[in-house]
Short mmCIF file of C-alpha atoms and ligand atoms in Angstrom, two decimals:
data_model
loop_
_atom_site.label_atom_id
_atom_site.label_comp_id
_atom_site.label_asym_id
_atom_site.label_seq_id
_atom_site.Cartn_x
_atom_site.Cartn_y
_atom_site.Cartn_z
CA MET A 1 -256.25 35.72 22.85
CA ASN A 2 -254.88 38.97 21.40
CA GLU A 3 -257.02 39.34 18.47
CA LYS A 4 -260.19 40.01 21.16
CA THR A 5 -258.12 41.73 23.87
CA THR A 6 -259.09 45.11 24.98
CA THR A 7 -256.95 48.07 25.85
CA ASN A 8 -257.49 51.59 27.41
CA ASN A 9 -256.12 54.95 26.32
CA ASN A 10 -252.94 54.19 27.97
CA ASN A 11 -252.51 51.10 25.78
CA HIS A 12 -252.65 48.97 28.85
CA LEU A 13 -254.20 45.74 28.55
CA LEU A 14 -257.63 45.44 30.12
CA ILE A 15 -258.89 41.78 31.76
CA GLY A 16 -262.58 42.00 32.77
CA GLY A 17 -262.32 45.74 32.30
CA VAL A 18 -259.20 46.07 34.88
CA ASP A 19 -256.19 47.62 33.85
CA ALA A 20 -253.52 44.73 34.27
CA LEU A 21 -251.16 47.05 35.73
CA GLU A 22 -253.48 47.70 38.46
CA LEU A 23 -253.61 44.22 39.22
CA VAL A 24 -249.92 43.88 39.02
CA SER A 25 -249.39 46.88 41.59
CA LYS A 26 -252.10 45.43 43.88
CA TYR A 27 -251.32 41.46 43.61
CA GLN A 28 -247.67 41.43 42.41
CA THR A 29 -246.46 39.09 39.65
CA PRO A 30 -246.35 36.18 38.66
CA LEU A 31 -250.16 36.27 38.81
CA TYR A 32 -252.73 34.48 37.26
CA VAL A 33 -255.78 36.39 36.15
CA MET A 34 -259.13 34.92 35.09
CA ASP A 35 -261.83 36.64 33.41
CA GLU A 36 -264.82 35.60 35.25
CA GLU A 37 -267.37 36.67 32.85
CA LYS A 38 -265.59 34.46 29.93
CA ILE A 39 -265.58 31.38 32.55
CA ARG A 40 -269.37 32.00 33.11
CA LYS A 41 -270.06 32.41 29.32
CA GLN A 42 -268.52 29.08 28.53
CA CYS A 43 -270.32 27.40 31.08
CA GLN A 44 -273.66 28.89 29.93
CA THR A 45 -272.34 27.86 26.37
CA PHE A 46 -272.20 24.35 27.51
CA MET A 47 -275.25 24.02 29.58
CA SER A 48 -277.92 25.79 26.87
CA SER A 49 -276.18 24.18 23.70
CA PHE A 50 -275.87 20.43 25.00
CA LYS A 51 -279.74 20.13 25.05
CA HIS A 52 -282.04 18.13 23.05
CA ASN A 53 -285.63 17.68 23.80
CA LEU A 54 -285.75 13.87 23.56
CA VAL A 55 -282.37 13.51 25.27
CA ASN A 56 -281.45 13.92 29.10
CA THR A 57 -278.23 15.57 29.32
CA GLU A 58 -275.52 16.88 32.04
CA VAL A 59 -272.60 19.05 31.92
CA ILE A 60 -269.92 17.96 34.38
CA TYR A 61 -267.02 20.53 34.97
CA ALA A 62 -263.79 18.45 35.07
CA SER A 63 -262.24 20.46 38.00
CA LYS A 64 -258.33 18.85 37.27
CA ALA A 65 -257.98 22.04 34.67
CA PHE A 66 -258.54 24.68 37.48
CA LEU A 67 -260.20 24.39 41.48
CA ASN A 68 -260.21 26.54 44.06
CA ILE A 69 -263.25 27.19 46.38
CA ALA A 70 -264.28 30.37 44.51
CA MET A 71 -264.35 28.19 41.26
CA CYS A 72 -266.67 25.50 43.17
CA GLU A 73 -269.05 28.45 44.18
CA LEU A 74 -268.80 29.74 40.31
CA ILE A 75 -269.60 26.35 38.81
CA GLN A 76 -272.31 25.60 41.53
CA GLN A 77 -273.95 28.95 40.39
CA GLU A 78 -273.86 28.14 36.86
CA GLY A 79 -275.58 24.67 37.54
CA LEU A 80 -272.60 22.57 36.19
CA SER A 81 -272.00 19.36 38.02
CA LEU A 82 -268.35 18.64 39.21
CA ASP A 83 -265.73 15.63 38.37
CA VAL A 84 -263.29 15.24 40.97
CA VAL A 85 -260.31 12.72 40.65
CA SER A 86 -258.62 12.78 44.16
CA GLY A 87 -259.06 13.30 47.70
CA GLY A 88 -257.82 16.56 47.39
CA GLU A 89 -260.14 17.70 44.81
CA MET A 90 -263.03 16.08 46.50
CA PHE A 91 -262.39 17.92 49.92
CA THR A 92 -261.84 21.29 48.05
CA ALA A 93 -265.49 20.64 46.75
CA ILE A 94 -266.93 19.54 49.97
CA THR A 95 -265.46 22.46 51.64
CA ALA A 96 -266.87 24.86 49.14
CA GLY A 97 -270.45 23.34 50.10
CA PHE A 98 -270.50 21.95 46.71
CA PRO A 99 -273.78 19.48 46.46
CA ALA A 100 -272.21 15.95 46.86
CA SER A 101 -274.87 14.49 44.89
CA LYS A 102 -273.56 16.18 41.85
CA ILE A 103 -269.90 15.40 42.13
CA PHE A 104 -268.33 12.23 40.07
CA PHE A 105 -265.65 10.77 41.47
CA HIS A 106 -263.10 9.50 38.78
CA GLY A 107 -259.76 8.10 38.96
CA ASN A 108 -257.77 4.96 38.22
CA ASN A 109 -256.65 4.12 41.31
CA LYS A 110 -258.68 5.51 44.11
CA SER A 111 -257.39 4.56 47.81
CA ILE A 112 -259.57 3.08 50.17
CA ASP A 113 -259.34 6.54 52.25
CA GLU A 114 -260.58 8.24 49.27
CA ILE A 115 -263.51 5.97 48.81
CA LYS A 116 -264.13 6.35 52.37
CA LEU A 117 -264.20 9.95 52.11
CA ALA A 118 -266.62 9.73 48.75
CA LEU A 119 -268.86 7.49 50.99
CA ASP A 120 -268.90 9.41 54.06
CA HIS A 121 -269.71 12.43 51.94
CA HIS A 122 -272.52 10.78 49.89
CA ILE A 123 -270.59 11.48 46.49
CA GLY A 124 -273.24 11.32 43.93
CA THR A 125 -271.39 8.81 41.54
CA ILE A 126 -268.51 6.95 41.78
CA VAL A 127 -266.62 5.98 38.41
CA LEU A 128 -265.12 2.83 38.68
CA ASP A 129 -261.96 2.09 36.59
CA ASN A 130 -261.13 -1.58 37.01
CA GLU A 131 -261.90 -5.17 39.10
CA ASP A 132 -259.51 -3.98 41.82
CA GLU A 133 -261.29 -1.11 42.52
CA LEU A 134 -264.87 -2.67 42.30
CA LYS A 135 -263.32 -5.12 45.44
CA ARG A 136 -262.06 -2.02 47.39
CA LEU A 137 -265.55 -0.20 47.09
CA SER A 138 -267.43 -3.70 47.36
CA SER A 139 -265.83 -4.01 50.65
CA LEU A 140 -266.87 -0.47 51.95
CA VAL A 141 -270.44 -0.35 50.86
CA ASN A 142 -273.46 -1.56 52.27
CA LYS A 143 -277.28 -2.10 51.09
CA GLU A 144 -278.70 0.38 53.18
CA HIS A 145 -277.01 3.09 51.18
CA LYS A 146 -276.86 2.24 47.73
CA VAL A 147 -274.14 3.84 45.75
CA ARG A 148 -274.53 4.98 42.15
CA VAL A 149 -271.53 3.82 39.91
CA MET A 150 -270.36 4.06 36.34
CA LEU A 151 -267.73 1.91 34.47
CA ARG A 152 -264.93 3.40 32.73
CA ILE A 153 -264.70 1.90 29.35
CA ASN A 154 -262.05 2.17 26.80
CA PRO A 155 -263.29 2.23 23.06
CA GLY A 156 -259.96 2.20 21.61
CA ILE A 157 -260.61 5.61 19.67
CA ASP A 158 -257.49 7.50 18.31
CA ALA A 159 -257.70 11.12 19.55
CA HIS A 160 -255.68 13.23 16.88
CA THR A 161 -253.62 15.15 20.28
CA HIS A 162 -250.60 15.01 21.82
CA GLU A 163 -249.42 11.50 22.93
CA TYR A 164 -249.44 12.43 26.42
CA ILE A 165 -252.96 13.59 26.69
CA ARG A 166 -254.53 11.17 24.67
CA THR A 167 -256.34 8.20 26.63
CA THR A 168 -257.96 5.51 24.76
CA LYS A 169 -255.19 3.50 23.20
CA ASN A 170 -255.57 -0.28 24.08
CA ASP A 171 -252.67 -0.11 26.47
CA SER A 172 -254.12 3.17 28.16
CA LYS A 173 -254.08 3.00 31.87
CA PHE A 174 -257.75 4.16 32.35
CA GLY A 175 -260.77 1.98 32.04
CA VAL A 176 -261.30 -1.58 30.63
CA SER A 177 -261.27 -2.26 26.87
CA ILE A 178 -264.56 -2.76 25.21
CA PHE A 179 -262.73 -5.38 23.53
CA ASP A 180 -261.71 -7.52 26.48
CA PRO A 181 -264.25 -10.54 26.64
CA LYS A 182 -263.68 -10.03 30.62
CA THR A 183 -265.45 -6.58 30.44
CA LEU A 184 -268.52 -8.11 30.31
CA PHE A 185 -268.29 -10.07 33.41
CA LEU A 186 -267.07 -7.19 35.33
CA ILE A 187 -270.55 -5.24 34.05
CA GLN A 188 -272.32 -8.38 35.42
CA SER A 189 -270.85 -8.37 38.63
CA ILE A 190 -271.36 -4.67 38.97
CA HIS A 191 -275.08 -5.09 38.45
CA ASN A 192 -275.26 -7.99 40.84
CA ASN A 193 -274.10 -6.21 43.66
CA PRO A 194 -277.04 -5.20 46.08
CA SER A 195 -275.14 -2.22 47.31
CA LEU A 196 -274.44 -0.82 43.80
CA GLU A 197 -276.54 0.79 41.18
CA PHE A 198 -275.17 0.60 38.35
CA VAL A 199 -275.97 3.25 35.72
CA GLY A 200 -273.81 3.29 32.86
CA PHE A 201 -270.65 3.96 31.05
CA HIS A 202 -267.64 6.60 31.14
CA SER A 203 -264.97 7.17 28.54
CA HIS A 204 -262.76 9.87 27.87
CA ILE A 205 -260.59 9.89 24.72
CA GLY A 206 -257.96 12.72 25.37
CA SER A 207 -257.56 16.59 25.59
CA GLN A 208 -257.42 19.40 23.29
CA ILE A 209 -259.40 17.60 20.35
CA PHE A 210 -260.56 19.61 17.41
CA GLU A 211 -261.89 16.95 15.47
CA GLU A 212 -266.01 16.60 15.43
CA ASN A 213 -265.66 13.19 14.10
CA SER A 214 -263.44 11.94 17.18
CA PHE A 215 -266.42 12.61 19.35
CA LYS A 216 -269.03 10.93 16.99
CA GLU A 217 -267.15 7.89 16.54
CA LEU A 218 -266.69 7.83 20.57
CA ALA A 219 -270.44 8.15 20.85
CA THR A 220 -271.22 5.60 18.10
CA THR A 221 -268.88 2.86 19.29
CA ASN A 222 -270.08 3.25 22.74
CA LEU A 223 -273.54 3.22 21.80
CA LYS A 224 -272.82 -0.14 19.61
CA TYR A 225 -271.37 -1.62 22.94
CA ILE A 226 -274.20 -0.59 24.69
CA GLN A 227 -276.45 -2.55 22.30
CA HIS A 228 -273.91 -5.45 22.72
CA VAL A 229 -274.39 -5.34 26.74
CA LYS A 230 -277.96 -5.34 26.49
CA LYS A 231 -278.15 -8.21 24.09
CA GLN A 232 -275.53 -10.39 25.83
CA LEU A 233 -276.46 -9.73 29.65
CA GLY A 234 -279.99 -8.01 29.26
CA ILE A 235 -278.89 -4.98 31.28
CA GLU A 236 -279.97 -1.65 30.46
CA VAL A 237 -277.25 1.16 30.34
CA LYS A 238 -278.85 4.27 31.32
CA GLU A 239 -276.19 6.65 31.21
CA LEU A 240 -273.00 7.24 28.86
CA ASN A 241 -270.67 9.70 29.90
CA LEU A 242 -268.48 10.93 26.79
CA GLY A 243 -265.98 12.79 28.89
CA GLY A 244 -264.23 15.74 28.09
CA GLY A 245 -261.34 17.06 25.61
CA PHE A 246 -262.93 20.13 23.83
CA GLY A 247 -260.12 22.09 22.28
CA ALA A 248 -259.22 25.62 23.08
CA HIS A 249 -257.64 28.12 21.44
CA TYR A 250 -253.87 29.11 22.38
CA THR A 251 -252.44 30.57 19.02
CA LYS A 252 -253.78 31.01 15.63
CA GLU A 253 -253.04 27.47 14.73
CA ASP A 254 -255.82 26.13 17.10
CA LYS A 255 -259.09 25.77 15.47
CA PRO A 256 -261.79 24.80 18.23
CA PHE A 257 -265.06 24.05 16.41
CA SER A 258 -268.26 25.63 17.38
CA LEU A 259 -269.81 24.36 20.38
CA GLU A 260 -273.23 26.11 19.89
CA SER A 261 -273.61 23.99 16.38
CA PHE A 262 -271.80 20.77 17.10
CA LEU A 263 -273.26 20.09 20.42
CA PRO A 264 -277.00 19.78 19.53
CA GLN A 265 -275.87 17.82 16.18
CA LEU A 266 -273.82 15.34 18.46
CA LEU A 267 -277.26 14.80 20.59
CA GLU A 268 -278.98 14.24 17.48
CA THR A 269 -276.70 11.95 16.03
CA ILE A 270 -276.74 10.08 19.46
CA HIS A 271 -280.54 9.97 19.35
CA LEU A 272 -280.83 8.59 15.58
CA ILE A 273 -278.02 6.04 16.06
CA SER A 274 -279.75 4.81 19.33
CA LYS A 275 -283.25 4.54 17.27
CA GLU A 276 -281.50 2.38 14.85
CA LEU A 277 -279.82 0.27 17.56
CA GLU A 278 -283.16 -0.32 19.15
CA ILE A 279 -281.84 0.61 22.42
CA LYS A 280 -283.19 3.36 24.59
CA THR A 281 -281.35 6.64 23.90
CA PRO A 282 -279.11 6.95 27.22
CA LYS A 283 -278.84 10.24 29.28
CA ILE A 284 -275.75 11.48 27.77
CA LEU A 285 -272.97 13.56 29.99
CA ILE A 286 -269.86 15.41 29.04
CA GLU A 287 -267.15 16.73 31.16
CA PRO A 288 -265.27 19.76 29.82
CA GLY A 289 -262.36 21.08 31.70
CA ARG A 290 -260.17 22.97 29.55
CA ALA A 291 -262.79 24.54 27.06
CA ILE A 292 -264.19 26.11 29.86
CA VAL A 293 -261.42 27.82 31.75
CA ALA A 294 -258.39 28.05 29.18
CA GLU A 295 -258.92 31.31 27.43
CA ALA A 296 -260.40 32.88 30.47
CA GLY A 297 -256.87 32.88 32.04
CA TYR A 298 -253.84 35.36 31.54
CA THR A 299 -250.75 34.92 33.29
CA LEU A 300 -248.86 38.07 34.43
CA TYR A 301 -245.02 38.29 34.86
CA THR A 302 -242.25 41.31 35.21
CA ILE A 303 -239.76 41.43 32.70
CA SER A 304 -236.15 41.95 34.21
CA GLY A 305 -234.48 41.98 30.95
CA THR A 306 -233.20 40.21 27.99
CA LYS A 307 -230.41 38.40 26.64
CA GLU A 308 -228.62 37.80 23.32
CA THR A 309 -226.81 34.59 23.58
CA PHE A 310 -223.39 33.89 21.46
CA GLY A 311 -225.40 31.45 19.29
CA GLY A 312 -227.85 34.18 18.82
CA LYS A 313 -231.05 33.23 20.47
CA ASN A 314 -233.05 35.90 22.01
CA PHE A 315 -234.18 35.44 25.71
CA VAL A 316 -236.73 37.48 27.43
CA PHE A 317 -236.14 36.80 31.60
CA THR A 318 -239.52 36.92 33.72
CA ASP A 319 -240.04 36.13 37.16
CA GLY A 320 -242.40 33.17 36.28
CA SER A 321 -240.98 29.62 35.35
CA MET A 322 -241.88 26.24 34.02
CA ALA A 323 -243.21 25.91 38.17
CA ASP A 324 -246.25 28.15 37.32
CA HIS A 325 -246.18 27.25 33.46
CA LEU A 326 -245.18 23.54 32.90
CA ARG A 327 -247.32 22.87 29.53
CA THR A 328 -244.40 24.10 27.23
CA ALA A 329 -241.86 21.81 29.00
CA LEU A 330 -244.25 19.14 29.38
CA TYR A 331 -245.99 19.30 25.81
CA GLN A 332 -244.35 21.37 23.74
CA ALA A 333 -247.44 23.64 23.88
CA LYS A 334 -247.36 27.04 21.89
CA TYR A 335 -248.67 29.86 23.52
CA HIS A 336 -248.92 33.82 22.56
CA ALA A 337 -248.02 36.91 24.74
CA SER A 338 -247.87 40.40 24.74
CA LEU A 339 -246.25 43.51 26.73
CA ALA A 340 -249.39 44.24 28.74
CA ASN A 341 -248.15 47.72 29.36
CA ARG A 342 -247.30 48.41 25.32
CA MET A 343 -250.26 46.95 23.89
CA ASN A 344 -249.93 48.94 20.75
CA ASP A 345 -246.00 48.82 20.31
CA GLN A 346 -244.66 47.24 17.24
CA VAL A 347 -243.64 43.77 17.47
CA GLU A 348 -240.14 43.70 16.23
CA LYS A 349 -238.19 40.21 17.32
CA ASN A 350 -238.55 36.56 17.50
CA TYR A 351 -237.93 36.06 21.56
CA THR A 352 -237.92 32.81 23.76
CA VAL A 353 -239.51 33.62 27.03
CA THR A 354 -237.84 31.81 30.01
CA GLY A 355 -237.86 32.02 33.91
CA LYS A 356 -236.21 31.55 37.17
CA ALA A 357 -236.07 27.58 37.27
CA CYS A 358 -232.49 26.03 37.10
CA GLU A 359 -232.79 24.04 34.10
CA SER A 360 -232.44 24.67 30.34
CA GLY A 361 -236.14 23.02 29.89
CA ASP A 362 -237.30 25.98 31.74
CA ILE A 363 -239.02 27.74 28.59
CA ILE A 364 -242.46 29.59 29.21
CA ILE A 365 -242.55 30.36 25.00
CA LYS A 366 -240.32 29.01 22.78
CA ASP A 367 -241.27 31.58 19.86
CA VAL A 368 -243.25 34.82 20.09
CA MET A 369 -242.77 38.25 18.30
CA LEU A 370 -242.83 40.94 20.66
CA PRO A 371 -241.52 44.48 20.82
CA VAL A 372 -238.14 44.91 22.26
CA PRO A 373 -238.67 44.36 25.86
CA LYS A 374 -237.34 46.64 28.36
CA GLU A 375 -236.93 46.18 32.30
CA ASN A 376 -240.21 45.94 34.49
CA ASP A 377 -242.59 45.79 30.96
CA ILE A 378 -245.14 43.46 32.15
CA LEU A 379 -245.38 40.54 30.02
CA VAL A 380 -248.89 38.77 29.50
CA VAL A 381 -249.26 34.95 28.15
CA TYR A 382 -252.72 34.20 26.91
CA SER A 383 -255.02 31.15 27.39
CA THR A 384 -253.37 30.05 30.57
CA GLY A 385 -256.67 29.48 32.48
CA ALA A 386 -256.59 25.57 32.21
CA TYR A 387 -254.03 23.13 33.68
CA HIS A 388 -251.76 26.07 34.86
CA TYR A 389 -252.52 26.83 38.25
CA SER A 390 -253.15 23.40 38.73
CA MET A 391 -249.97 21.71 37.53
CA SER A 392 -247.70 24.37 39.32
CA SER A 393 -245.21 23.48 41.75
CA ASN A 394 -242.98 24.62 44.07
CA TYR A 395 -239.98 23.26 41.91
CA ASN A 396 -236.61 25.52 43.11
CA ARG A 397 -238.89 26.64 46.19
CA LEU A 398 -240.34 29.19 44.04
CA LEU A 399 -243.85 30.56 45.42
CA LYS A 400 -247.02 29.84 43.57
CA PRO A 401 -248.71 32.96 42.60
CA ALA A 402 -251.94 34.39 43.64
CA VAL A 403 -255.26 33.92 41.44
CA VAL A 404 -257.48 36.78 40.93
CA PHE A 405 -260.87 37.13 39.23
CA THR A 406 -262.06 40.28 37.55
CA ALA A 407 -265.17 41.13 36.30
CA ASN A 408 -267.05 44.64 35.24
CA GLY A 409 -263.89 46.42 36.17
CA LYS A 410 -263.16 45.11 39.58
CA SER A 411 -260.90 41.96 40.82
CA ARG A 412 -261.12 40.18 43.71
CA LEU A 413 -258.27 37.78 45.00
CA VAL A 414 -259.67 34.05 45.01
CA VAL A 415 -256.19 32.58 46.18
CA LYS A 416 -253.51 34.19 48.12
CA LYS A 417 -249.72 34.15 46.88
CA GLU A 418 -247.62 31.81 48.91
CA THR A 419 -245.33 32.85 51.35
CA TYR A 420 -242.03 31.61 52.22
CA GLU A 421 -243.76 30.35 55.38
CA ASP A 422 -245.99 28.45 53.43
CA LEU A 423 -243.00 26.81 51.89
CA ILE A 424 -241.61 25.25 55.15
CA ARG A 425 -244.84 24.85 56.85
CA ASN A 426 -244.65 20.89 56.76
CA ASP A 427 -240.94 20.77 57.03
CA LEU A 428 -239.75 18.89 60.50
CA ARG A 429 -236.17 19.47 61.91
CA LEU A 430 -233.77 16.66 61.93
CA GLY A 431 -233.14 17.41 65.84
CA LYS A 432 -229.98 16.63 67.69
N1 LLP B 501 -262.94 13.69 32.08
C1 LLP B 501 -261.57 12.81 32.18
C2 LLP B 501 -261.95 11.43 32.97
C3 LLP B 501 -260.40 13.51 32.39
O1 LLP B 501 -259.39 12.50 32.42
C4 LLP B 501 -260.06 14.70 31.90
C5 LLP B 501 -258.86 15.33 31.57
C6 LLP B 501 -261.32 15.42 31.46
C7 LLP B 501 -262.53 15.20 31.61
C8 LLP B 501 -261.07 16.76 30.94
O2 LLP B 501 -260.49 16.88 29.73
P1 LLP B 501 -260.60 18.38 29.05
O3 LLP B 501 -261.76 18.78 28.60
O4 LLP B 501 -259.87 19.50 29.89
O5 LLP B 501 -259.42 18.27 27.83
N2 LLP B 501 -252.73 18.28 31.77
C9 LLP B 501 -253.16 18.16 30.43
C10 LLP B 501 -254.37 17.81 30.14
C11 LLP B 501 -254.59 16.24 30.90
C12 LLP B 501 -256.02 15.67 30.84
C13 LLP B 501 -256.65 14.91 31.79
N3 LLP B 501 -257.82 14.60 32.10
C14 LLP B 501 -252.59 19.39 29.75
O6 LLP B 501 -252.32 20.17 30.36
O7 LLP B 501 -253.10 19.64 28.72
#
C-alpha cells in the first residue's frame, strides 16, 4: 500500500528496489509485479507465529490465490505445504517438483481423472468433500497404498465478509454439515475403509476475514464436534485444518489483525479448549492464500488518456481491463492507486479507472484520487497479488500480462506475457 511505498529521486515508485518505469520498459504493460521479499516475509511470519510448544502445526499455502512454477519453488523454499484444488494446480506443483507428500488436494467435485492424477503422484492428503467423492476415491484405491484423507466439514459459522467468498452457510456447496446426522455415518465409513487413513477434518469459513473471533469460534465449534465424534464413534480425530481467510490490506478501511499476536493466541485457546473437552489436542493446520501474496502484488498500466462524461464522471483509460483485474467487477472490491512516474505529485481529482474490455462493468477502481493523468503516465494499482493473475481471462481476446518478481533491486520474469499466437493455439479450423 502507498503509505509504505518507496520512491527514488525521480519520484518513481520502487518495487523490491526496482524502478517501476524500468520494469515497464523491460516487460511492457499491463504487468503484474510481485515483491518477492514481501511474499517470503509473510510466509516466514506464518511459519514462525503459528507455533506452540504443545500443539503440532502445519502451514499450507492456498495456491488458488497465485500459482505458477516459480511460486511453487518459493513456497517449497520457505517450508510451507501446498493446497491445490484442481488437476491444473496439481500438475503445476508436480511439474515444479513440489514434494507430493506436502500437497493437500481439495475441491468439492474432484473428477476421476484428477483423483487418478493425485494417486499416481502419491499426493499427501486428499480432502474429501462428500459421499459421492468417497465412492469415487474408494473405487480407485487399494490396500497396498493407504491414502491419507480428511473430510471437509461445514460448522455453520458466519464469517463477516462478501457473500460470494463466504463458505459455511448451511446451504454452502462445500463439505458436509456437522449438524447433519448423516455426517457421522460418512466419518464411520471413511474410517472403516482399509485403503484410507482418516486423519481429521478440514473447514474453511470464507475469505478476507478481519475478525479474530470468527477463527476462535470456528476452532471451538470444530473441537466440540471432535469430542462428539470421539463419544459417538470412538474415533480419535488427529488433525484439524482451519482453512484460510486471513484478511489483507487493500485500502485504508481494511484493518487486518496482527498475525504475530493472534496466531499463538489461537493455538493457546485450542490447547485449553481441548483440555477442557478432554480430547487430545489435534494437530492444527491453516491454509492462507490471500494474506501471503495480496500486498506483495502491484499491477502497472499505461494510461492513454481521460474522459469526462456529459454526466460529469471522470474516467481514466488504461491498457488493462477486468480481464486482468476481475475483483472490482465481481466483488465490488476497493483498491488504491498512484501514478508510478509522479509519486510525489498532489492528488487533485476523483477518477474511475477503466480499461479496454467491451462492457460498462469494466471497472478497475471505482473511486480513486489521482493527480491529473497524462498520456503515457504509469498507473500502479496496489495489493493485486491475490486472485488477480489467478482469475485473469482472455475476455475480448485480451492477452494475459507477464508476471515479474522483484527483489534487491533486480527483476526476473516468472510468467511470460501471452502472445496472439498463444490465443489461437488451440483453435481448429472448420475446414471445407
Ligand atoms: N482453503 C480453502 C479450502 C479455500 O477455499 C480458500 C479460498 C483458501 C484456503 C484460501 O483463502 P484465503 O486465505 O485466500 O482467503 N476469489 C476470491 C477469493 C475466493 C477464495 C476461495 N477459497 C477473491 O478474489 O476474493
